[in-house]
GROMACS .gro file of C-alpha atoms in nm:
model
  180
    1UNK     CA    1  -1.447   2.007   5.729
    2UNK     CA    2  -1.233   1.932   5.422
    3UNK     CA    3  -1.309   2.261   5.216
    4UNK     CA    4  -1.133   2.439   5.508
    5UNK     CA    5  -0.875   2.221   5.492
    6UNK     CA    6  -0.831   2.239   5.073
    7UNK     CA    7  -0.915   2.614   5.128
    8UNK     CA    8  -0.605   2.631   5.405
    9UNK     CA    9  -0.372   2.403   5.139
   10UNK     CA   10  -0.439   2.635   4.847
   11UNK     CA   11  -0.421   2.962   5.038
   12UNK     CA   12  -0.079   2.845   5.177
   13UNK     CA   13   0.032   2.711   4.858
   14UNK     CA   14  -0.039   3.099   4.705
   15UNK     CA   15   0.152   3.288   4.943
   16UNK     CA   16   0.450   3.029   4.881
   17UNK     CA   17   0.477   3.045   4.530
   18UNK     CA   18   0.429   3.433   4.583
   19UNK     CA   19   0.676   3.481   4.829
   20UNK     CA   20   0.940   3.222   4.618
   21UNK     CA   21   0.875   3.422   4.327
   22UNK     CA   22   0.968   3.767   4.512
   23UNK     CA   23   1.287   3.610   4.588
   24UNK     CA   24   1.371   3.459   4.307
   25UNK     CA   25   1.306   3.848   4.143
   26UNK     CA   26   1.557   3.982   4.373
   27UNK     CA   27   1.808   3.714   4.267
   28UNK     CA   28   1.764   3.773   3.914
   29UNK     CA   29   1.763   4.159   4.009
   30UNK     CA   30   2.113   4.123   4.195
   31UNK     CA   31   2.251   3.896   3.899
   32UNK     CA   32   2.186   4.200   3.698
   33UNK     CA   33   2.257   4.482   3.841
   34UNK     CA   34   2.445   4.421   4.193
   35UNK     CA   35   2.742   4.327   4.077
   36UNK     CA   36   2.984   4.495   4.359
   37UNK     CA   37   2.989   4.888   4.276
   38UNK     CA   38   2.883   4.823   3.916
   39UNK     CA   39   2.551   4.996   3.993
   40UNK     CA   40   2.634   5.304   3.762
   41UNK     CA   41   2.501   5.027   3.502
   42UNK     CA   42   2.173   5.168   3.640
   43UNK     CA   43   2.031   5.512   3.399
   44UNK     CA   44   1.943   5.686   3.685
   45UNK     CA   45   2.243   5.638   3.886
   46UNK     CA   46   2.542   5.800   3.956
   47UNK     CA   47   2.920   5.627   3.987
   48UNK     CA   48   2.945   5.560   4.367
   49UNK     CA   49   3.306   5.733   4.516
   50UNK     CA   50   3.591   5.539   4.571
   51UNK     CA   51   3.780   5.556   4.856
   52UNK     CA   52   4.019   5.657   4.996
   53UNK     CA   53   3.829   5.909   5.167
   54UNK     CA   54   3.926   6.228   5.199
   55UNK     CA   55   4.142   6.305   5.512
   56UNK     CA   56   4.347   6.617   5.625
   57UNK     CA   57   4.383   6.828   5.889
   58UNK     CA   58   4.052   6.930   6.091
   59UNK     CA   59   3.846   7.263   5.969
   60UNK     CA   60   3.990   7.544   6.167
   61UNK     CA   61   3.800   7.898   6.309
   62UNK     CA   62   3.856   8.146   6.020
   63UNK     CA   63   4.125   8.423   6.036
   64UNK     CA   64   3.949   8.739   6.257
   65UNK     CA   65   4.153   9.019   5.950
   66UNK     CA   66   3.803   9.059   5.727
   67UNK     CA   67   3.595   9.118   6.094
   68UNK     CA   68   3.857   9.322   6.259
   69UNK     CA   69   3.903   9.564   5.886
   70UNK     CA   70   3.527   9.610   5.879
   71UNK     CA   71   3.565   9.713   6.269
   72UNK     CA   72   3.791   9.956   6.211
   73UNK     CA   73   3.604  10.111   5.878
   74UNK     CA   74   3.270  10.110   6.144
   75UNK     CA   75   3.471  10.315   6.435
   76UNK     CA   76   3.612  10.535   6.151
   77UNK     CA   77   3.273  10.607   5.967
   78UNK     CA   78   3.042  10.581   6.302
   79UNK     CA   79   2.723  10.706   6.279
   80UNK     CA   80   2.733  10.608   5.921
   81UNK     CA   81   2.945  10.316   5.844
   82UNK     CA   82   2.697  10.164   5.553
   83UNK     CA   83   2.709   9.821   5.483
   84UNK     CA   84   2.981   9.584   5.437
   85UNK     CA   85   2.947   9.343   5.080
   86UNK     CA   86   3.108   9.063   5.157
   87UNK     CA   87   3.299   8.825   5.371
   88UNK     CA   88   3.134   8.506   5.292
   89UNK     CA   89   3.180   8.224   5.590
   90UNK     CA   90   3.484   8.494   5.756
   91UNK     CA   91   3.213   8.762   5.847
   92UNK     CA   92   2.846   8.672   5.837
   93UNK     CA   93   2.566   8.872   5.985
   94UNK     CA   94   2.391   8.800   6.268
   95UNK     CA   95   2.022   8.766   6.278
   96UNK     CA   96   1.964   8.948   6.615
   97UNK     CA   97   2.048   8.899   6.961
   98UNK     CA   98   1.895   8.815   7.281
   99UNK     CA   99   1.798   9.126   7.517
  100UNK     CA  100   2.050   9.309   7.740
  101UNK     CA  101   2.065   9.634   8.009
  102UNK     CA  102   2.341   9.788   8.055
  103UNK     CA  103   2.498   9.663   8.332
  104UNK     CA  104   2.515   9.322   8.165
  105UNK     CA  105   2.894   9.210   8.100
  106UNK     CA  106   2.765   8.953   7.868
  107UNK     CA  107   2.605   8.960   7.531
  108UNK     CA  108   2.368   8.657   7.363
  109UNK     CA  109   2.384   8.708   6.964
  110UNK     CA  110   2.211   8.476   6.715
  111UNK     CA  111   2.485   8.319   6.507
  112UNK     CA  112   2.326   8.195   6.147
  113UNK     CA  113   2.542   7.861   6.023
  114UNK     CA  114   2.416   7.588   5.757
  115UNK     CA  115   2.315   7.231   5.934
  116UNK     CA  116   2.649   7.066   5.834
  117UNK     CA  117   2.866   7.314   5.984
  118UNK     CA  118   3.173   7.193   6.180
  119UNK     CA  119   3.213   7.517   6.403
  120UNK     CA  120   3.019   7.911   6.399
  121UNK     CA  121   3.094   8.168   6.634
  122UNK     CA  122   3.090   8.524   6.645
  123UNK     CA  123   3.356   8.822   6.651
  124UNK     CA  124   3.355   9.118   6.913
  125UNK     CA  125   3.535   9.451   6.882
  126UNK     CA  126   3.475   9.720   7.209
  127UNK     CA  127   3.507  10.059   7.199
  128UNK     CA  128   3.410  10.348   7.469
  129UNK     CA  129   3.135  10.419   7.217
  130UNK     CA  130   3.027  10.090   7.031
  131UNK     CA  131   3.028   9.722   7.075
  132UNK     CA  132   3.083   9.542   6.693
  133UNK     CA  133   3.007   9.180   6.675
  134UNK     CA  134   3.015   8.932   6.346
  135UNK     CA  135   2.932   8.607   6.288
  136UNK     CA  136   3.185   8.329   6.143
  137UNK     CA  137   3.115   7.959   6.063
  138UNK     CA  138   3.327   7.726   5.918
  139UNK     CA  139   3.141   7.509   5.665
  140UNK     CA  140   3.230   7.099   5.615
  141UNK     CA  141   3.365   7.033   5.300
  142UNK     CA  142   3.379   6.640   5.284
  143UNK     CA  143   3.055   6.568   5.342
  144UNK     CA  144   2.714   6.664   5.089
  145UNK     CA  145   2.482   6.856   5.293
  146UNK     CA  146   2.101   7.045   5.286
  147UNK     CA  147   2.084   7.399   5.219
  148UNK     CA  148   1.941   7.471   5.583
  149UNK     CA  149   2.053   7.803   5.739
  150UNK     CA  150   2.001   7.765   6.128
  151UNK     CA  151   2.058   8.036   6.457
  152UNK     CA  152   2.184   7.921   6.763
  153UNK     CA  153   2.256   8.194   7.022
  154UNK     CA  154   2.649   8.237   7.092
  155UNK     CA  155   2.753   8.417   7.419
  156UNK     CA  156   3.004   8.655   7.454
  157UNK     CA  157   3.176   8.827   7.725
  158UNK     CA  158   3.217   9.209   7.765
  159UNK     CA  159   3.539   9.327   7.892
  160UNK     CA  160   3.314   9.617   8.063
  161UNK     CA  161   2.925   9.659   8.111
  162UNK     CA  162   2.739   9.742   7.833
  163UNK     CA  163   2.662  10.080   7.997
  164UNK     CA  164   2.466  10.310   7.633
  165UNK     CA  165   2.676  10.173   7.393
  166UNK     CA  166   2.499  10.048   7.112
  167UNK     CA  167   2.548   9.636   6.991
  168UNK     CA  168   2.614   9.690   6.597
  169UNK     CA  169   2.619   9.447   6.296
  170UNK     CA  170   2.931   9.432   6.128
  171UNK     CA  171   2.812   9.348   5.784
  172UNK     CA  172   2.487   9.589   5.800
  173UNK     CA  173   2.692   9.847   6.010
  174UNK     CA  174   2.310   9.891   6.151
  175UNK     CA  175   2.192   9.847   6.514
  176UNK     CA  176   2.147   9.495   6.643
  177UNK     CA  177   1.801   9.437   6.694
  178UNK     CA  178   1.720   9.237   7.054
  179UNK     CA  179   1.431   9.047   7.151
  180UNK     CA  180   1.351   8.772   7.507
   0.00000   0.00000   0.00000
């Protein structure tokens, strides 16, 4: 019965020097280098920011001028507008779009935005021979974000069926393709 008991003492008395000497480590680690925001002391670190944050007004929906120029080149250049270089977060081009028939009064495009953006949508010019659409999104500023580009479908209403009029790509001036 006693070696258990010795074997029990001397086990314990391990794991408490161990788990003392982990703490005390951290202690001598903080004493070191946690000093408040003094952790740019570090070499691999960079100087934390200091407030005040920044603060303004709210990200707003980009102007429509770049998408509703580029419109008016397509209508004027139809069947051969070319592409469009250009535009940046104002006119972005849209993946594809969900499938339609022409009576639908309704049109489901895929809108391409980064993960950290506040707001996307998408533009929409009608003629009696072509439908335009764009995409816009309007990218967050204050904050550091991934490089991710997502699509999320973004519906828009027709102010008449669709009827033969083909759905085309601002910034490609090509054909949106569909698929369901």
């Amino acid at each position: 019965m006693r070696p258990r008991i010795i074997r029990s003492v001397v086990i314990g008395a391990v794991l408490g020097f161990s788990i003392a000497g982990v703490g005390l480590g951290a202690v001598l680690w903080m004493q070191q280098f946690g000093r408040h925001n003094d952790i740019q002391t570090l070499p691999y670190a960079h100087p934390l920011p200091q407030g005040p944050w920044p603060q303004g007004p709210a990200p707003q929906a980009p102007s429509p001028a770049l998408f509703e120029e580029r419109a008016d080149e397509i209508v004027r250049a139809w069947p051969d507008p070319g592409p469009f270089d250009g535009g940046g977060a104002e006119l972005l081009p849209l993946p594809g779009m969900d499938a339609v028939s022409p009576e639908d009064t309704a049109l489901t495009v895929h809108v391409g935005h980064g993960a950290c953006d506040t707001e996307f949508g998408a533009w929409l010019r009608e003629t009696e021979e072509l439908v335009i659409v764009g995409g816009w999104n309007v990218p967050d500023s204050t904050v550091a974000c991934t490089e991710q580009w997502l699509s999320d479908p973004y519906r828009i209403g027709l102010e008449s069926a669709l009827g033969d009029r083909p759905v085309i790509d601002a910034v490609s001036g090509a054909p949106l393709s569909s698929s369901r």
